Amino acid sequence: MKKDEKHYMSLSYPAKIEEMDEGFCAFIPMIKGCKAFGETVEITLKELEAVKEGFFDVFLKMGKPIPESVIQLDIPYDIFREMKHREDLESFVVY
């Protein structure tokens, strides 16, 4: 199945926003060079969407690969310890 611009625009790409002296800068780390500037966060994010759409259009026309969006979770190590503890307890429970 050939993926089009609409497909990539429907994916969620994490963006980072930085406050600057005269407004804001937003960029998508997964898409090198995809960044936008604006006076407010809202304007900057709208601009970023337009820039992202332009990037996808150019990439598709040139046959360049577009990275698929992924979700990255930062899970504290303590949670794994708690999960292991619960697994140990459940091994003694008869259902």
CSV table of C-alpha atoms in Angstrom, one decimal:
chain,number,residue,atom,x,y,z
A,1,MET,CA,0.0,0.0,0.0
A,2,LYS,CA,1.4,3.3,-1.0
A,3,LYS,CA,1.3,5.9,1.7
A,4,ASP,CA,0.3,9.4,0.8
A,5,GLU,CA,0.6,12.8,2.4
A,6,LYS,CA,-2.7,12.4,4.2
A,7,HIS,CA,-1.5,9.2,5.9
A,8,TYR,CA,1.7,10.9,7.3
A,9,MET,CA,-0.3,14.0,8.4
A,10,SER,CA,-2.6,11.8,10.3
A,11,LEU,CA,0.3,10.5,12.4
A,12,SER,CA,1.4,12.1,15.6
A,13,TYR,CA,4.9,13.4,15.6
A,14,PRO,CA,6.2,14.7,18.9
A,15,ALA,CA,7.3,18.4,18.7
A,16,LYS,CA,9.5,20.4,20.9
A,17,ILE,CA,8.9,24.1,21.6
A,18,GLU,CA,11.5,26.6,22.8
A,19,GLU,CA,10.9,30.1,23.9
A,20,MET,CA,13.1,32.7,22.2
A,21,ASP,CA,13.7,36.4,22.7
A,22,GLU,CA,11.0,37.3,20.2
A,23,GLY,CA,8.6,34.4,20.2
A,24,PHE,CA,8.8,30.7,19.9
A,25,CYS,CA,10.5,28.0,17.9
A,26,ALA,CA,9.0,24.6,17.4
A,27,PHE,CA,10.6,21.6,15.7
A,28,ILE,CA,10.0,17.9,15.1
A,29,PRO,CA,13.2,16.0,16.0
A,30,MET,CA,12.2,13.0,13.9
A,31,ILE,CA,12.2,15.2,10.7
A,32,LYS,CA,15.5,16.9,10.4
A,33,GLY,CA,15.1,20.6,9.5
A,34,CYS,CA,11.3,20.7,10.1
A,35,LYS,CA,11.0,23.8,12.3
A,36,ALA,CA,8.8,26.9,12.5
A,37,PHE,CA,8.8,30.2,14.3
A,38,GLY,CA,6.0,32.4,15.7
A,39,GLU,CA,5.0,35.1,18.1
A,40,THR,CA,2.8,32.7,20.2
A,41,VAL,CA,2.8,29.0,20.9
A,42,GLU,CA,-0.4,28.6,18.9
A,43,ILE,CA,0.9,30.4,15.9
A,44,THR,CA,4.1,28.5,16.0
A,45,LEU,CA,2.4,25.1,16.1
A,46,LYS,CA,0.1,26.1,13.2
A,47,GLU,CA,3.2,27.1,11.2
A,48,LEU,CA,4.9,23.9,12.1
A,49,GLU,CA,1.9,21.9,10.7
A,50,ALA,CA,2.2,23.8,7.4
A,51,VAL,CA,6.0,23.2,7.3
A,52,LYS,CA,5.5,19.5,8.1
A,53,GLU,CA,3.0,19.2,5.3
A,54,GLY,CA,5.4,20.8,2.9
A,55,PHE,CA,8.2,18.4,4.0
A,56,PHE,CA,6.0,15.4,3.4
A,57,ASP,CA,5.0,16.7,0.0
A,58,VAL,CA,8.6,17.2,-1.1
A,59,PHE,CA,9.8,13.9,0.4
A,60,LEU,CA,7.0,12.0,-1.4
A,61,LYS,CA,7.7,13.7,-4.8
A,62,MET,CA,11.5,13.0,-4.4
A,63,GLY,CA,10.9,9.4,-3.3
A,64,LYS,CA,12.6,10.0,0.1
A,65,PRO,CA,11.6,7.9,3.1
A,66,ILE,CA,9.5,9.6,5.7
A,67,PRO,CA,10.0,8.4,9.3
A,68,GLU,CA,6.9,6.8,10.9
A,69,SER,CA,5.9,8.3,14.1
A,70,VAL,CA,6.5,6.3,17.2
A,71,ILE,CA,5.5,6.7,20.8
A,72,GLN,CA,8.4,6.8,23.3
A,73,LEU,CA,7.6,6.2,26.9
A,74,ASP,CA,10.0,7.1,29.7
A,75,ILE,CA,9.2,4.6,32.5
A,76,PRO,CA,10.8,4.9,35.9
A,77,TYR,CA,12.8,1.9,36.9
A,78,ASP,CA,10.8,1.7,40.2
A,79,ILE,CA,7.7,0.6,38.2
A,80,PHE,CA,9.6,-2.4,36.9
A,81,ARG,CA,10.5,-3.3,40.5
A,82,GLU,CA,6.9,-3.0,41.5
A,83,MET,CA,5.7,-5.1,38.5
A,84,LYS,CA,8.2,-7.8,39.5
A,85,HIS,CA,7.0,-7.7,43.1
A,86,ARG,CA,3.4,-8.2,41.9
A,87,GLU,CA,4.4,-11.1,39.7
A,88,ASP,CA,6.0,-12.7,42.7
A,89,LEU,CA,2.9,-12.3,44.8
A,90,GLU,CA,0.6,-13.6,42.0
A,91,SER,CA,2.6,-16.8,41.8
A,92,PHE,CA,1.2,-17.6,45.3
A,93,VAL,CA,-2.4,-16.8,44.4
A,94,VAL,CA,-4.6,-19.6,43.2
A,95,TYR,CA,-7.6,-18.5,41.0
